[in-house]
Amino acid sequence: MKLIFAGTPEFAARALDALIKAGHDIALVLTQPDRPAGRGMKLKPSPVKALALEHGLRVEQPTTLRNADAQAMLAEVGAEVMVVAAYGLILPQAVLDTPRRGCLNIHASLLPRWRGAAPIQRALLAGDRETGITIMQMDAGLDTGDMLSVHPLAIADDETAASLHEGLAALGAQAIVDALARLDALEAQKQDEAGVTYAHKLSKEEARVDWTQDADTVARAIRAYNPAPGAHTLLNGETLKLWMAHALPGDAEPGVVVSASADGVLVGCGQGLVCLTELQAAGGKRLAARDFVAGRTLQDLRLGA
């Protein structure tokens, strides 16, 4: 098919790569403007732009799709379908109506659960045992369109947002190729409004660990905020980032380190203990527990102080 592709991060780049390999005619790629990144804060292209340029595809980076010029540009392409994956711009109705067969979205949840900006992290925070990919026919609402296909994915006990992102990116790429191949046979299904939940955008503030919560909740949060925004607490008054953890039975005062060994740093919670297995001190590197505790005593591990 002749396609327009709209996406920005690595999740979207995986889908674009699959569509290219499947032989589709990617007539236009839309992505967010280059952003400053790295220590030098030099402008860096999005993963989607980098991949598109590697393949010699036309790339445009409008700041809005609401003006007449942008909409005329899309109309001139004459695309059959527009595929959207984590693009970052709102598509007005005029854009949704431009491709002959509409706009398809690759959404990283089992809709209607976790509509919105952060479905991967919210599924982990909630303790969901399953998530997946929904290929959706887009409408003007926030992830409210009819579902064309649903692809479940189990969530492992030690899942992080990074590992779940990887699994969903691969599944999403496969799902959109399959959906386009079977588009005539797919039956659109309305979403069940009774099951709607919203995956609100993440904030750095919410990623600060609350040790009064139960250990399962704390451990899930640490994994859900890996890699961004990064769960954190204080160690001797400085930021300590926490990257991997699991819950264990036990009892200790919330936020108190009860032991530190190569197996992990055990911290009391409102109920149970959290075993921290990957940590990062201020100005340091991410370290496995055995390397982090080397040369440190319990007196050195006073959280929140």
Coordinates of C-alpha atoms in Angstrom, one line a residue:
M1 CA 0.0 0.0 0.0
K2 CA 1.0 3.6 -0.4
L3 CA 1.4 4.9 3.2
I4 CA 2.1 7.9 5.3
F5 CA 3.9 7.0 8.5
A6 CA 3.8 9.2 11.6
G7 CA 6.0 8.4 14.6
T8 CA 8.9 9.5 16.7
P9 CA 10.6 7.2 19.2
E10 CA 12.2 3.7 18.9
F11 CA 8.8 2.0 19.4
A12 CA 7.6 3.7 16.2
A13 CA 10.9 3.0 14.4
R14 CA 10.5 -0.7 14.9
A15 CA 7.1 -0.5 13.1
L16 CA 8.5 1.6 10.3
D17 CA 11.3 -0.9 9.7
A18 CA 8.8 -3.7 9.5
L19 CA 6.6 -1.8 7.0
I20 CA 9.6 -1.1 4.8
K21 CA 10.7 -4.8 4.9
A22 CA 7.1 -5.8 4.1
G23 CA 7.4 -3.9 0.8
H24 CA 5.0 -1.0 1.5
D25 CA 5.4 2.3 -0.4
I26 CA 6.2 4.7 2.4
A27 CA 5.6 7.9 0.5
L28 CA 6.0 10.3 3.5
V29 CA 7.3 10.0 7.0
L30 CA 6.2 12.5 9.7
T31 CA 8.2 12.9 12.9
Q32 CA 8.8 15.4 15.7
P33 CA 11.4 18.1 15.2
D34 CA 15.0 17.3 16.2
R35 CA 15.6 17.8 19.9
P36 CA 18.7 18.8 21.9
A37 CA 20.4 15.7 23.4
G38 CA 23.6 14.6 25.1
R39 CA 26.1 16.6 27.0
G40 CA 26.6 19.0 24.2
M41 CA 22.9 19.4 23.7
K42 CA 23.3 19.1 20.0
L43 CA 20.1 18.6 17.9
K44 CA 19.5 14.9 17.4
P45 CA 17.0 13.4 15.0
S46 CA 14.3 11.0 16.3
P47 CA 14.8 7.3 15.8
V48 CA 12.1 7.4 13.1
K49 CA 13.8 10.2 11.2
A50 CA 17.2 8.4 11.4
L51 CA 15.7 5.2 10.0
A52 CA 13.7 7.0 7.3
L53 CA 16.8 8.9 6.0
E54 CA 18.8 5.6 5.9
H55 CA 16.2 4.3 3.4
G56 CA 16.0 7.5 1.4
L57 CA 12.4 8.3 2.5
R58 CA 10.9 11.7 2.4
V59 CA 10.7 13.2 6.0
E60 CA 8.7 16.2 7.2
Q61 CA 8.7 17.6 10.7
P62 CA 5.8 20.0 11.1
T63 CA 5.1 21.5 14.5
T64 CA 1.4 21.2 14.0
L65 CA -1.0 19.5 11.6
R66 CA -3.8 22.0 12.2
N67 CA -2.8 24.5 9.4
A68 CA -3.8 24.4 5.8
D69 CA -0.2 24.0 4.5
A70 CA 0.4 20.8 6.5
Q71 CA -2.9 19.4 5.5
A72 CA -2.4 20.1 1.8
M73 CA 1.0 18.4 2.0
L74 CA -0.6 15.2 3.3
A75 CA -3.4 15.4 0.8
E76 CA -1.0 15.6 -2.1
V77 CA 0.6 12.3 -1.2
G78 CA -2.6 10.4 -2.0
A79 CA -1.9 7.7 0.6
E80 CA -4.3 4.8 1.2
V81 CA -3.5 4.6 4.9
M82 CA -1.7 6.7 7.5
V83 CA 0.0 4.6 10.2
V84 CA 0.6 6.3 13.5
A85 CA 2.8 5.1 16.4
A86 CA 3.7 7.4 19.3
Y87 CA 3.9 10.4 17.0
G88 CA 3.3 13.2 19.6
L89 CA 1.0 15.5 17.6
I90 CA -2.8 15.6 17.7
L91 CA -4.4 14.6 14.3
P92 CA -7.3 16.9 13.6
Q93 CA -10.3 15.5 11.7
A94 CA -9.2 16.9 8.4
V95 CA -6.0 14.8 8.7
L96 CA -7.9 11.7 9.9
D97 CA -10.1 12.0 6.8
T98 CA -7.2 12.5 4.3
P99 CA -6.0 8.9 3.6
R100 CA -8.6 6.9 1.6
R101 CA -8.8 4.2 4.3
G102 CA -8.2 6.4 7.3
C103 CA -5.5 6.4 10.0
L104 CA -4.4 3.3 11.9
N105 CA -2.8 3.6 15.4
I106 CA -0.4 1.1 17.0
H107 CA -1.3 1.4 20.7
A108 CA 0.7 -0.2 23.5
S109 CA -2.2 -1.6 25.6
L110 CA -5.3 -3.7 25.4
L111 CA -7.8 -1.0 24.8
P112 CA -9.9 0.4 26.4
R113 CA -7.5 -0.1 29.3
W114 CA -4.7 2.5 29.5
R115 CA -5.7 5.0 26.9
G116 CA -3.2 7.9 26.9
A117 CA 0.4 8.8 27.2
A118 CA 2.1 6.1 29.3
P119 CA 0.3 2.8 28.9
I120 CA 3.4 0.6 29.4
Q121 CA 4.4 2.2 32.8
R122 CA 0.8 2.4 34.1
A123 CA 0.2 -1.3 33.4
L124 CA 3.3 -2.2 35.4
L125 CA 2.4 0.2 38.2
A126 CA -1.1 -1.3 38.5
G127 CA 0.3 -4.9 38.7
D128 CA -1.4 -6.0 35.4
R129 CA -0.5 -9.5 34.5
E130 CA -1.2 -8.9 30.8
T131 CA -1.0 -6.1 28.3
G132 CA -0.6 -6.0 24.5
I133 CA -1.0 -4.1 21.2
T134 CA -4.2 -2.8 19.8
I135 CA -4.4 -1.7 16.2
M136 CA -7.1 1.0 16.2
Q137 CA -8.9 2.9 13.5
M138 CA -8.3 6.5 14.7
D139 CA -11.0 9.0 15.4
A140 CA -10.8 12.5 17.0
G141 CA -10.9 11.2 20.6
L142 CA -8.0 10.1 22.8
D143 CA -7.5 6.5 21.8
T144 CA -11.3 6.0 21.5
G145 CA -11.4 4.6 17.9
D146 CA -12.7 1.2 16.9
M147 CA -10.3 -1.8 17.4
L148 CA -9.3 -3.7 14.3
S149 CA -7.0 -6.3 16.0
V150 CA -5.8 -7.1 19.6
H151 CA -2.6 -8.9 20.4
P152 CA -2.0 -9.9 24.1
L153 CA 1.4 -10.1 25.8
A154 CA 2.0 -11.5 29.3
I155 CA 3.9 -9.3 31.8
A156 CA 6.7 -11.2 33.5
D157 CA 7.3 -10.9 37.3
D158 CA 10.6 -9.1 36.8
E159 CA 9.4 -6.9 33.9
T160 CA 10.7 -3.3 33.6
A161 CA 9.3 -0.6 31.4
A162 CA 12.4 -1.1 29.2
S163 CA 11.9 -4.8 28.7
L164 CA 8.1 -4.5 28.2
H165 CA 8.7 -1.7 25.7
E166 CA 11.0 -4.0 23.8
G167 CA 8.4 -6.8 23.7
L168 CA 5.6 -4.5 22.7
A169 CA 7.6 -2.8 20.0
A170 CA 8.3 -6.1 18.4
L171 CA 4.7 -7.1 18.7
G172 CA 3.4 -3.8 17.4
A173 CA 5.6 -4.1 14.3
Q174 CA 4.3 -7.5 13.6
A175 CA 0.7 -6.5 14.3
I176 CA 0.6 -3.5 11.9
V177 CA 2.1 -5.5 9.0
D178 CA -0.5 -8.3 9.6
A179 CA -3.3 -5.7 9.9
L180 CA -2.5 -4.1 6.6
A181 CA -2.2 -7.5 4.9
R182 CA -5.7 -8.5 6.2
L183 CA -7.3 -5.0 6.2
D184 CA -10.3 -6.0 4.0
A185 CA -11.1 -8.9 6.4
L186 CA -10.7 -7.1 9.7
E187 CA -13.9 -6.3 11.6
A188 CA -13.9 -3.1 13.6
Q189 CA -15.1 -3.5 17.2
K190 CA -16.3 -0.7 19.5
Q191 CA -14.4 -0.3 22.7
D192 CA -16.2 -1.2 25.9
E193 CA -16.5 2.2 27.7
A194 CA -17.0 0.4 31.1
G195 CA -13.4 -0.8 31.0
V196 CA -11.8 2.6 30.3
T197 CA -8.7 3.6 32.3
Y198 CA -6.3 6.4 31.5
A199 CA -2.5 6.2 31.4
H200 CA -1.6 9.8 32.5
K201 CA 1.8 11.2 31.6
L202 CA 4.6 10.3 34.0
S203 CA 6.3 12.9 36.3
K204 CA 9.6 13.0 38.1
E205 CA 7.8 13.8 41.3
E206 CA 5.7 10.6 41.3
A207 CA 8.9 8.5 40.8
R208 CA 10.2 9.4 44.3
V209 CA 9.8 6.2 46.3
D210 CA 7.3 6.1 49.1
W211 CA 8.6 3.5 51.5
T212 CA 5.4 3.5 53.5
Q213 CA 3.7 1.6 50.6
D214 CA 3.8 -2.2 50.6
A215 CA 6.9 -3.9 49.1
D216 CA 5.1 -5.2 46.0
T217 CA 4.0 -1.7 45.1
V218 CA 7.4 -0.2 45.7
A219 CA 9.2 -2.9 43.6
R220 CA 6.7 -2.5 40.8
A221 CA 7.2 1.2 40.8
I222 CA 11.0 0.9 40.6
R223 CA 10.7 -1.4 37.6
A224 CA 8.0 0.7 36.0
Y225 CA 10.1 3.9 36.1
N226 CA 13.1 2.1 34.5
P227 CA 14.4 3.7 32.3
A228 CA 12.5 7.0 32.7
P229 CA 12.0 9.0 34.8
G230 CA 13.9 6.7 37.1
A231 CA 12.7 5.8 40.6
H232 CA 14.7 7.7 43.2
T233 CA 15.2 8.3 46.9
L234 CA 17.8 10.0 49.1
L235 CA 21.0 8.5 50.3
N236 CA 22.8 10.8 52.8
G237 CA 21.0 13.7 51.4
E238 CA 21.9 13.0 47.7
T239 CA 19.7 11.5 45.0
L240 CA 20.0 7.7 44.8
K241 CA 18.4 6.1 41.7
L242 CA 16.9 2.7 41.9
W243 CA 16.7 0.5 38.8
M244 CA 15.8 -3.0 39.7
A245 CA 14.0 -4.5 42.7
H246 CA 11.8 -7.3 43.9
A247 CA 9.6 -7.8 47.0
L248 CA 10.4 -10.2 49.9
P249 CA 8.6 -11.2 53.1
G250 CA 9.9 -9.6 56.2
D251 CA 9.3 -6.7 58.6
A252 CA 11.3 -3.4 59.1
E253 CA 10.6 0.3 59.5
P254 CA 9.8 1.9 56.2
G255 CA 12.9 3.3 54.5
V256 CA 15.4 1.5 56.9
V257 CA 18.1 -0.5 55.3
V258 CA 18.3 -3.8 57.2
S259 CA 21.0 -5.6 55.3
A260 CA 23.4 -5.1 52.3
S261 CA 25.1 -7.9 50.5
A262 CA 25.9 -9.1 47.0
D263 CA 22.4 -10.3 46.7
G264 CA 20.8 -6.9 47.3
V265 CA 20.1 -4.0 49.6
L266 CA 17.1 -4.9 51.8
V267 CA 14.8 -2.0 52.8
G268 CA 11.8 -1.9 55.0
C269 CA 8.4 -0.9 53.6
G270 CA 4.9 -0.4 54.9
Q271 CA 4.5 -4.1 54.5
G272 CA 7.3 -6.5 53.6
L273 CA 10.8 -5.7 52.3
V274 CA 12.2 -4.6 49.0
C275 CA 15.4 -6.0 47.7
L276 CA 17.3 -3.5 45.6
T277 CA 19.5 -5.2 43.1
E278 CA 20.6 -2.3 40.8
L279 CA 21.4 1.1 42.1
Q280 CA 23.0 4.4 41.1
A281 CA 24.5 6.9 43.5
A282 CA 24.7 10.6 42.6
G283 CA 27.4 11.1 40.0
G284 CA 28.0 7.4 39.7
K285 CA 27.2 4.6 37.3
R286 CA 24.4 2.1 37.5
L287 CA 25.8 -0.8 39.5
A288 CA 24.7 -4.3 40.5
A289 CA 24.2 -4.6 44.3
R290 CA 27.4 -6.5 44.8
D291 CA 29.4 -3.6 43.3
F292 CA 27.3 -0.9 45.0
V293 CA 27.7 -2.3 48.5
A294 CA 31.5 -2.9 48.1
G295 CA 33.2 -0.7 50.7
R296 CA 30.0 0.5 52.2
T297 CA 28.6 -0.3 55.6
L298 CA 25.1 -0.2 56.9
Q299 CA 26.0 3.2 58.5
D300 CA 26.7 4.5 55.0
L301 CA 23.3 3.4 53.8
R302 CA 20.9 5.8 55.5
L303 CA 18.1 6.5 53.1
G304 CA 16.3 9.9 53.3
A305 CA 19.0 11.5 55.3

